[in-house]
GROMACS .gro file of C-alpha atoms in nm:
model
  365
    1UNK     CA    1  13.476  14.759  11.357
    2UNK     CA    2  13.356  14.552  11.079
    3UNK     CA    3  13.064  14.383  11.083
    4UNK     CA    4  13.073  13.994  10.938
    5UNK     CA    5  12.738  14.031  10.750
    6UNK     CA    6  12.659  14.364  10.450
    7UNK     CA    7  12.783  14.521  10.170
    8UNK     CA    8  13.138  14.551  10.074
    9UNK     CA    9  13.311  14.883  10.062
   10UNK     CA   10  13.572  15.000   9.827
   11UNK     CA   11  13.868  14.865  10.076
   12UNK     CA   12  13.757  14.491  10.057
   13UNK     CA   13  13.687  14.503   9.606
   14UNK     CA   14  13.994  14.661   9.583
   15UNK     CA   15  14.119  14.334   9.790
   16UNK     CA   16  13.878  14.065   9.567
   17UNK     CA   17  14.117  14.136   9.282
   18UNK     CA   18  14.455  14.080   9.502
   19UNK     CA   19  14.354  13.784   9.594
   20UNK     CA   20  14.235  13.656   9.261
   21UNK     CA   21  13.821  13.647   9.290
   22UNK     CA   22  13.806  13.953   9.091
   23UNK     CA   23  13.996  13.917   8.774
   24UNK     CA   24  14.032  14.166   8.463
   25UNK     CA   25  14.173  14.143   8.105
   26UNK     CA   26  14.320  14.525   8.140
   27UNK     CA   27  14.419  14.783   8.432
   28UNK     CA   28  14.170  14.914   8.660
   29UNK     CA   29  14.081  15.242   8.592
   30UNK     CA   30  14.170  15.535   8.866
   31UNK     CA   31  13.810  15.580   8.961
   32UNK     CA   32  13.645  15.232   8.921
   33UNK     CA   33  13.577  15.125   9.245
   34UNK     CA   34  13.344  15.304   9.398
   35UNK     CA   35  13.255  15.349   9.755
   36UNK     CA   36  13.028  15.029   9.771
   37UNK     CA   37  13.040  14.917   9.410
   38UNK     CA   38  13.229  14.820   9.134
   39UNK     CA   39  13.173  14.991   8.735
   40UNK     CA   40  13.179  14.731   8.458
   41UNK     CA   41  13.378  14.776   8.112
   42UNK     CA   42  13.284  14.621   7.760
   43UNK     CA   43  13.499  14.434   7.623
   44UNK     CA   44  13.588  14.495   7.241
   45UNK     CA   45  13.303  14.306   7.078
   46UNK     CA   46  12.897  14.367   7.080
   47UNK     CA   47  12.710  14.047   6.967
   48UNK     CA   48  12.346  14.173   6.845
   49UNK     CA   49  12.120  13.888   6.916
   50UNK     CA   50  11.773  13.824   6.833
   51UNK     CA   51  11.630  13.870   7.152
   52UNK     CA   52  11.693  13.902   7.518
   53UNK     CA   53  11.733  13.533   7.683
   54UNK     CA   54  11.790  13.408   7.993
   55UNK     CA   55  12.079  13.102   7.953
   56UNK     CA   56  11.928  12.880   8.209
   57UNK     CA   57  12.072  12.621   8.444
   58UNK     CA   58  12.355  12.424   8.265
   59UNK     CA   59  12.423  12.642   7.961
   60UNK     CA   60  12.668  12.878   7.891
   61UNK     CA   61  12.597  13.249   7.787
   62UNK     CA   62  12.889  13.214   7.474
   63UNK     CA   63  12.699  12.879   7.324
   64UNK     CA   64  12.369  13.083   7.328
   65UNK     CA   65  12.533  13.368   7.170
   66UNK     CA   66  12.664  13.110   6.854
   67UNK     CA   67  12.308  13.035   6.818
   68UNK     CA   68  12.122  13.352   6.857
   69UNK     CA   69  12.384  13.635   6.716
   70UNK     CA   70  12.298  13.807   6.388
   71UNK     CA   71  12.627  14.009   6.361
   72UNK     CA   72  12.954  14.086   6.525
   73UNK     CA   73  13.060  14.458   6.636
   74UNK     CA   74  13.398  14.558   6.685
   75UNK     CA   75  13.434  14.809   6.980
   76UNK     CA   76  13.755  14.899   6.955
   77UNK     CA   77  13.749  15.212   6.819
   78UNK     CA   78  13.331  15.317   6.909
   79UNK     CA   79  13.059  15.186   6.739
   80UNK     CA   80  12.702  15.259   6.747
   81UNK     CA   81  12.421  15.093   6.911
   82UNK     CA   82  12.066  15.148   6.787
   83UNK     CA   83  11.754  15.193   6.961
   84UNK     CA   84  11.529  14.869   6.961
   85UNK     CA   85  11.824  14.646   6.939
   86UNK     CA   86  11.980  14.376   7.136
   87UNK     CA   87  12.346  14.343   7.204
   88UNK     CA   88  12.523  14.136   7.416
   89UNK     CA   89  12.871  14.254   7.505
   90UNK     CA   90  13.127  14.005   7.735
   91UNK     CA   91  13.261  14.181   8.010
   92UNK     CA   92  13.657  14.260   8.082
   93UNK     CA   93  13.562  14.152   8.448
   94UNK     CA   94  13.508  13.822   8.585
   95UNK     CA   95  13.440  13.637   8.907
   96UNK     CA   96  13.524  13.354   9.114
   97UNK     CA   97  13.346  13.453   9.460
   98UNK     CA   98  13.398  13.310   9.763
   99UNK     CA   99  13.115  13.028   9.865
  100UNK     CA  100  12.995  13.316  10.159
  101UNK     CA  101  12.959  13.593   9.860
  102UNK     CA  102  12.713  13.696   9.597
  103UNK     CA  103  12.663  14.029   9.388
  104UNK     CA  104  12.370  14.210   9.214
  105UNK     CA  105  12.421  14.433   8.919
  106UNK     CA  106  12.243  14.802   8.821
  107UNK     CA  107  12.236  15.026   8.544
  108UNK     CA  108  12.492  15.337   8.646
  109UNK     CA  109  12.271  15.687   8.740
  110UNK     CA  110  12.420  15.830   8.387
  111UNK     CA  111  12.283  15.483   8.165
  112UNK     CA  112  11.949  15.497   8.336
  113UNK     CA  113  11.906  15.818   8.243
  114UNK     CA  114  11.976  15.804   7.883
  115UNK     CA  115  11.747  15.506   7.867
  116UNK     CA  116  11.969  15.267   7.815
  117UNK     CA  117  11.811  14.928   7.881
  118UNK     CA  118  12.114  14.731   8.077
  119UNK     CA  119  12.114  14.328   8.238
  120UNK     CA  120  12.409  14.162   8.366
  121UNK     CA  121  12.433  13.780   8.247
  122UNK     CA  122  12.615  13.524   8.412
  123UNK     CA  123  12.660  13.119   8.284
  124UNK     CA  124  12.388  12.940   8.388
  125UNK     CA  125  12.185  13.225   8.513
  126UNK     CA  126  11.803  13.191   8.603
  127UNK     CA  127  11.738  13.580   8.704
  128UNK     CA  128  11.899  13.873   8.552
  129UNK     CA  129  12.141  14.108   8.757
  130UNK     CA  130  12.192  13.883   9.021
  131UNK     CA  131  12.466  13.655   9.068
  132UNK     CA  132  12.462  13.350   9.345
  133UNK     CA  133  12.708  13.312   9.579
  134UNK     CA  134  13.026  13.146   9.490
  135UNK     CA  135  12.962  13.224   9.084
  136UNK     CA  136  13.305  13.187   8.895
  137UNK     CA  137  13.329  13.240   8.525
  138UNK     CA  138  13.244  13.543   8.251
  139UNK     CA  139  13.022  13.852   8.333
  140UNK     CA  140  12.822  13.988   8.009
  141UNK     CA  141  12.591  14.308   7.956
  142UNK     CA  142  12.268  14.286   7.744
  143UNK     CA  143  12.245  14.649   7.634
  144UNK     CA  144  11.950  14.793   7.448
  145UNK     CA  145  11.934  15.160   7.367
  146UNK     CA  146  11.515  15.277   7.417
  147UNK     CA  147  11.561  15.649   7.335
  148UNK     CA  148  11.842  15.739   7.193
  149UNK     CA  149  12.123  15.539   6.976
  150UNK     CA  150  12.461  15.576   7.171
  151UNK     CA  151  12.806  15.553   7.108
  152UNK     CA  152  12.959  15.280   7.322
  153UNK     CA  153  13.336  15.114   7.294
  154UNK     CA  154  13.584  14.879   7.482
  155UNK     CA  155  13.594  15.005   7.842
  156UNK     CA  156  13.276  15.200   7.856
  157UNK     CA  157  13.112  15.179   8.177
  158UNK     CA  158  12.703  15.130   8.173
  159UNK     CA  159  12.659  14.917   8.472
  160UNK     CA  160  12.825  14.848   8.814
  161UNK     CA  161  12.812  14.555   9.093
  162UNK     CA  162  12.765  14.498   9.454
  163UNK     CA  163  12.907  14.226   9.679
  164UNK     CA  164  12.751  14.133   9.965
  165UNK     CA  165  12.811  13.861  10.262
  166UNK     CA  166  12.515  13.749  10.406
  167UNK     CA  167  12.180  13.941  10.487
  168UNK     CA  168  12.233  14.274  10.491
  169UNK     CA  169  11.887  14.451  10.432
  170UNK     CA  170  11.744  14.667  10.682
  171UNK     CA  171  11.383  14.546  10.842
  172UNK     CA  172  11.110  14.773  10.851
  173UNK     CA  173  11.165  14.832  11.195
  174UNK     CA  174  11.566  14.897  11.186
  175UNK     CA  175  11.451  15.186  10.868
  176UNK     CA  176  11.202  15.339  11.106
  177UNK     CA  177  11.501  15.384  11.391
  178UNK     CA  178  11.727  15.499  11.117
  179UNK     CA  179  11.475  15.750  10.960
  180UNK     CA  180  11.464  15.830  11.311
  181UNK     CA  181  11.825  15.900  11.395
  182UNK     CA  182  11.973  16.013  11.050
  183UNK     CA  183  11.610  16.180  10.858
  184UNK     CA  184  11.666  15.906  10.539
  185UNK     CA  185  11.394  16.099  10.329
  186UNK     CA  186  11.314  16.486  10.403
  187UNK     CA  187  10.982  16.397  10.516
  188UNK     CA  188  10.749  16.478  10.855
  189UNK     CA  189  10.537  16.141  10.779
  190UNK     CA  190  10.753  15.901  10.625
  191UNK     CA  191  10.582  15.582  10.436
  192UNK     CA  192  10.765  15.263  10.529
  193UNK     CA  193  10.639  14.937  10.344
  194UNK     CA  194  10.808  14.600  10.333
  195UNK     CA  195  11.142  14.764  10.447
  196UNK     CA  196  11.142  15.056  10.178
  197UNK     CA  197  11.073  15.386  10.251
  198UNK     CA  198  10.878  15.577  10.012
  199UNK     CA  199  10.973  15.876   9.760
  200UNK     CA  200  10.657  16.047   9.548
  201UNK     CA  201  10.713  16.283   9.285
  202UNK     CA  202  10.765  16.696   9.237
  203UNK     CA  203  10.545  16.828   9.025
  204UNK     CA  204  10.558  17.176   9.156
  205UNK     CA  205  10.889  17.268   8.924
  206UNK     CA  206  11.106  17.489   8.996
  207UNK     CA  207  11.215  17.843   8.857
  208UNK     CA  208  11.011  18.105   8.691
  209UNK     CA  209  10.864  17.837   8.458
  210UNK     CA  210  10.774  17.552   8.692
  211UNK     CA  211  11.043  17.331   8.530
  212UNK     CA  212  10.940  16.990   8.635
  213UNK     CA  213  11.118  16.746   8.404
  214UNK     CA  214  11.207  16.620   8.052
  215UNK     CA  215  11.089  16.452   7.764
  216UNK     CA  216  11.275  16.223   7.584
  217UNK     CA  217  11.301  16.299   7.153
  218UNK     CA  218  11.240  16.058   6.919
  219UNK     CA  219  11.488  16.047   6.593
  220UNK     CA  220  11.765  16.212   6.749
  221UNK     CA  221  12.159  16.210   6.694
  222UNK     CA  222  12.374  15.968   6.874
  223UNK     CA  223  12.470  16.013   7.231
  224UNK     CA  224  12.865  15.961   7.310
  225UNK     CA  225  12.875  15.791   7.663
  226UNK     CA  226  13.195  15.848   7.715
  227UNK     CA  227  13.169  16.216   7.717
  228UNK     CA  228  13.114  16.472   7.976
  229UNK     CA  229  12.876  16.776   7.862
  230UNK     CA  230  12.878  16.706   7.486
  231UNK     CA  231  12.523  16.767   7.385
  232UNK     CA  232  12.290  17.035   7.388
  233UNK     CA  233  12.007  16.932   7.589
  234UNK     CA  234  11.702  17.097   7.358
  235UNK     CA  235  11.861  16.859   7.082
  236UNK     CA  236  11.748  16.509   7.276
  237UNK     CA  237  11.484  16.695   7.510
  238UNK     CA  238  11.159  16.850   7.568
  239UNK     CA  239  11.129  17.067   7.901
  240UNK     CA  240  10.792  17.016   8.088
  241UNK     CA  241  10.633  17.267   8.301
  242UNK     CA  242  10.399  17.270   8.595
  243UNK     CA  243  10.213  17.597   8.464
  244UNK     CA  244  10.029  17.540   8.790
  245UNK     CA  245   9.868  17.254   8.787
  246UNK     CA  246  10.081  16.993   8.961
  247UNK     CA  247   9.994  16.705   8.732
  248UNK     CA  248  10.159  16.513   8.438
  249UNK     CA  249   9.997  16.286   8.205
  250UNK     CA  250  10.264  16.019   8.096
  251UNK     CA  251  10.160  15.937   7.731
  252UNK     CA  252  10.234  15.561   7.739
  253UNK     CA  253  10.567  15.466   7.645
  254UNK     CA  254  10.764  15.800   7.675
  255UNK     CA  255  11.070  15.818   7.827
  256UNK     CA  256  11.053  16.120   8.122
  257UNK     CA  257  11.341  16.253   8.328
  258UNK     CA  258  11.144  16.383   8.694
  259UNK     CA  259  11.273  16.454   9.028
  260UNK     CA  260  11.143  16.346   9.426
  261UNK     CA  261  11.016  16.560   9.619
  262UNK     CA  262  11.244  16.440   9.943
  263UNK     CA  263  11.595  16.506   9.949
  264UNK     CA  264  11.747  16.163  10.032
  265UNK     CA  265  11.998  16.079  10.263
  266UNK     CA  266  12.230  15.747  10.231
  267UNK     CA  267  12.436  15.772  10.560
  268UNK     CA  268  12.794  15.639  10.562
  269UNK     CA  269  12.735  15.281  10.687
  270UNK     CA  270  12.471  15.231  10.504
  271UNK     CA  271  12.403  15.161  10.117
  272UNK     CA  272  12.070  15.208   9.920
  273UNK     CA  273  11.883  15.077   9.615
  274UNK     CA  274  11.595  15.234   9.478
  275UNK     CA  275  11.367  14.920   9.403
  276UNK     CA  276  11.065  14.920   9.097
  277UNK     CA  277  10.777  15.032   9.199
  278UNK     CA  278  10.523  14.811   9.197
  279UNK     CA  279  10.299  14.843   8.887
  280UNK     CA  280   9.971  14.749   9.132
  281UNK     CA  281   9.936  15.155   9.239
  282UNK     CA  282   9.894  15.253   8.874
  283UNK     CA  283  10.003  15.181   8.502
  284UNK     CA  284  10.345  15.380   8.526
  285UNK     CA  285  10.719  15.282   8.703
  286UNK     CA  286  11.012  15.408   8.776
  287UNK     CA  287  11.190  15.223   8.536
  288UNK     CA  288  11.560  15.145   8.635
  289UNK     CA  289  11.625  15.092   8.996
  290UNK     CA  290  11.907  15.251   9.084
  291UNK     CA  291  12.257  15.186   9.340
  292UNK     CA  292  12.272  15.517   9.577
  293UNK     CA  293  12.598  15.501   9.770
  294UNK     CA  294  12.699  15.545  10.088
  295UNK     CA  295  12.739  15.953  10.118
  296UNK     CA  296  12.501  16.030   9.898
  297UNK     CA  297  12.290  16.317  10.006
  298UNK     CA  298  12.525  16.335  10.344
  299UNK     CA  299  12.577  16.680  10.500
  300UNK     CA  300  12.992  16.627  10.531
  301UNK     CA  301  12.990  16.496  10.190
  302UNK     CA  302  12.841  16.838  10.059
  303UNK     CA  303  12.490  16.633  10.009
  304UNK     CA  304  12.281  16.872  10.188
  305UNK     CA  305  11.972  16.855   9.975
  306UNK     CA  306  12.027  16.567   9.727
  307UNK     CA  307  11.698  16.512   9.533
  308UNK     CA  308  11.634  16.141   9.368
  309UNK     CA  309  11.606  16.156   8.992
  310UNK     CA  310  11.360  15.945   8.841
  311UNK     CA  311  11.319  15.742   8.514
  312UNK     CA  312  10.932  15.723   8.432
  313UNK     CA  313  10.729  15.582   8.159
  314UNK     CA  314  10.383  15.474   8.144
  315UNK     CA  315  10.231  15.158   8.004
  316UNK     CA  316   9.943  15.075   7.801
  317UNK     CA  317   9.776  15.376   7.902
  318UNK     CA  318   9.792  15.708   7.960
  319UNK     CA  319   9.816  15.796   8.269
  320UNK     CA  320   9.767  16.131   8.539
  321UNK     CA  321  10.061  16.142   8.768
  322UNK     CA  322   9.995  16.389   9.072
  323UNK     CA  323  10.265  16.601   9.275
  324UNK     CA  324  10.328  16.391   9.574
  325UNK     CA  325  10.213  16.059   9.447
  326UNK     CA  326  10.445  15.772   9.586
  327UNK     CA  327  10.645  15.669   9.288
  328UNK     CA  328  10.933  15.439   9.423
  329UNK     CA  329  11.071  15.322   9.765
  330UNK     CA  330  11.447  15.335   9.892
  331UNK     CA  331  11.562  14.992  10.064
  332UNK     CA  332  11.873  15.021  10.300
  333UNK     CA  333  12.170  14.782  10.355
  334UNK     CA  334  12.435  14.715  10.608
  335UNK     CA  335  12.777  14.789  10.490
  336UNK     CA  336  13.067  14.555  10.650
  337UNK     CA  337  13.274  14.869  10.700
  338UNK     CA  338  13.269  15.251  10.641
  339UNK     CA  339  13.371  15.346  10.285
  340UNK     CA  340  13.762  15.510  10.274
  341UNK     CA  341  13.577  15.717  10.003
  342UNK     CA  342  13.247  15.857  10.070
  343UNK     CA  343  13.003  15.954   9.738
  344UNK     CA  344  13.019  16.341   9.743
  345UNK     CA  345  13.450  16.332   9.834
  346UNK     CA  346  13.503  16.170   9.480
  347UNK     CA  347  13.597  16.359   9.179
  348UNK     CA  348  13.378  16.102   8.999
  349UNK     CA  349  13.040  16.194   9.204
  350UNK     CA  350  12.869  16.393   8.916
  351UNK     CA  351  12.476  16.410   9.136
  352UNK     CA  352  12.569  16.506   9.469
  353UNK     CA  353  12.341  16.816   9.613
  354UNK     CA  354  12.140  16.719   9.277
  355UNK     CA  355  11.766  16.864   9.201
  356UNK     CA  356  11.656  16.819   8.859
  357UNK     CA  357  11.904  16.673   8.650
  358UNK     CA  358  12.004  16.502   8.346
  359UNK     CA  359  12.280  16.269   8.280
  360UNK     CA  360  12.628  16.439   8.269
  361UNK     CA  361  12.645  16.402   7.927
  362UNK     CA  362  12.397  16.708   7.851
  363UNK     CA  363  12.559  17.065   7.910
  364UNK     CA  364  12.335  17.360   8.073
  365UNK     CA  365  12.250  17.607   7.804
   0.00000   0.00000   0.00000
């Protein structure tokens, strides 16, 4: 039975667009909706801006853009977007949401792991990512590349959406009695906080050589986002190794790619969001948050085992990360209904039963 109050699951977006408050300028593609979320295309033009701004009450996102843009892009046929830069790019999705309904955007797993710095803009907008209830009018997508320049064009797909109705977060309490039922993080003494529950790092590695994460390069070629294992991994990164000691010092600003020490569990009612962690508890964070669906991690979805991958950089200073230190916490949502697709059961889930991994553009050598 559906509950009146959560997230919406891949039936109900899938009815948003029949009955007009989802609109797009071209066909959905096959695998766009996703279990409790919704991928986001460009559109066929990049604006690179100045800056980053926020439009603010009463103006509209296009009359900023006349006053801020230093070029046009055409993304029609693929264009490149450099590291350091700003782009705006309008969206081939837009909303008119119900009065009862509002969304929040993310980066998708594979763009936060190529450090690609994404924010969903609506007209009129006061906070980034989120959009109030009853919104109608253009979505945009500031984009800027931190590590690597990457090849982007007209229906790429860097960032997704929720809808929700209502409050749907879990209190503290209700993800104590859901640890408690359904083991949420693979941990005997789980760390609940203001209604997250807690993930630290592995530092231990794995294999041989005590793999324990990756390095971004600096100066390397461009990455094609579009395409499944297409680069060699040693050309964009630099393996780490525990060699023992079960400690990394993040030199500040570097991009690392490093892995929880839980497995994490997102049961089928249920969605997740890995939240910032907050700066307070030392000079590093986990830098995107991050949409975990429902499935993810789920025994019957072939989960078993499903590790959190983690975007890290430090700031201002180095600092000593430790294995086991608390590095981000995992809030929990209602969803109205159970997913028809679970993460895991799609031919799109590329991180189920994931340890250490990096984005699925890289292929194992």
């Amino acid at each position: 039975m559906a509950r009146e109050t959560g997230i919406l699951a891949d039936r109900a977006i899938a009815a948003l667009f029949d009955e007009g408050r989802l609109a797009s300028e071209a066909a959905l593609d096959t695998d766009q909706i996703q279990p409790a979320s919704l991928d986001l295309r460009l559109g066929s033009k990049a604006f690179r801006v100045r800056a980053s701004f926020m439009p603010g009450p009463g103006h509209l996102v296009a009359d900023k853009l006349d006053r801020l843009k230093l070029h046009v892009i055409d993304l029609s046929e693929g264009a490149v977007l450099e590291t350091g830069c700003v782009y705006i790019v309008p969206l081939i999705e837009s909303l008119d949401l119900p009065a009862v309904m509002s969304a929040s955007a993310n980066p998708k797993s594979s763009t936060g792991r190529l450090d690609i710095f994404t924010r969903v803009i609506t007209d009129r907008a006061q906070e980034f990512d989120k959009i109030p209830a009853g919104y109608k009018g253009p979505l945009y997508l500031e984009i800027s590349p931190r590590t690597f320049p990457v090849i982007v064009r007209r229906g790429s797909r860097l960032s997704q959406i929720r809808f929700r109705i209502g409050h749907a977060l879990l209190t503290e309490t209700e993800v104590m009695a859901l640890h408690e039922s359904d083991i949420l993080v693979a941990s005997e003494t789980p760390n609940v906080s203001g209604a997250g529950i807690a993930l630290s790092i592995d530092l231990k590695g794995t294999g041989v050589d005590g793999l324990i994460g990756y390095r971004g390069k600096h100066h390397t070629a461009v990455v094609d986002v579009d395409k499944k294992a297409e680069h060699g991994i040693f050309d964009f990164w630099e393996p780490l190794y525990s060699r023992g000691r079960d400690e990394l010092i993040l030199d500040p600003d570097e991009f690392y790619i490093l892995v929880s020490r839980e497995a994490v569990h997102v049961p089928p009612l249920y969605a997740a969001e890995m939240t910032p962690f907050d700066p307070l508890v030392g000079e590093f964070r986990v830098h995107y948050a991050g949409f975990f669906d429902p499935g993810f991690g789920h025994a019957s979805a072939g989960g078993t085992g499903s590790r959190a991958v983690l975007e890290v950089r430090s700031h201002e200073v180095p600092f000593i990360l430790e294995h086991g230190q608390i590095v981000g916490r995992l809030v929990y949502e209602h969803m109205m209904e159970r997913p028809e697709g679970l993460y895991g059961l799609l031919g799109t889930s590329n991180y189920q039963a994931q340890g250490l991994k990096l984005s699925k553009h890289f292929r194992s050598e």
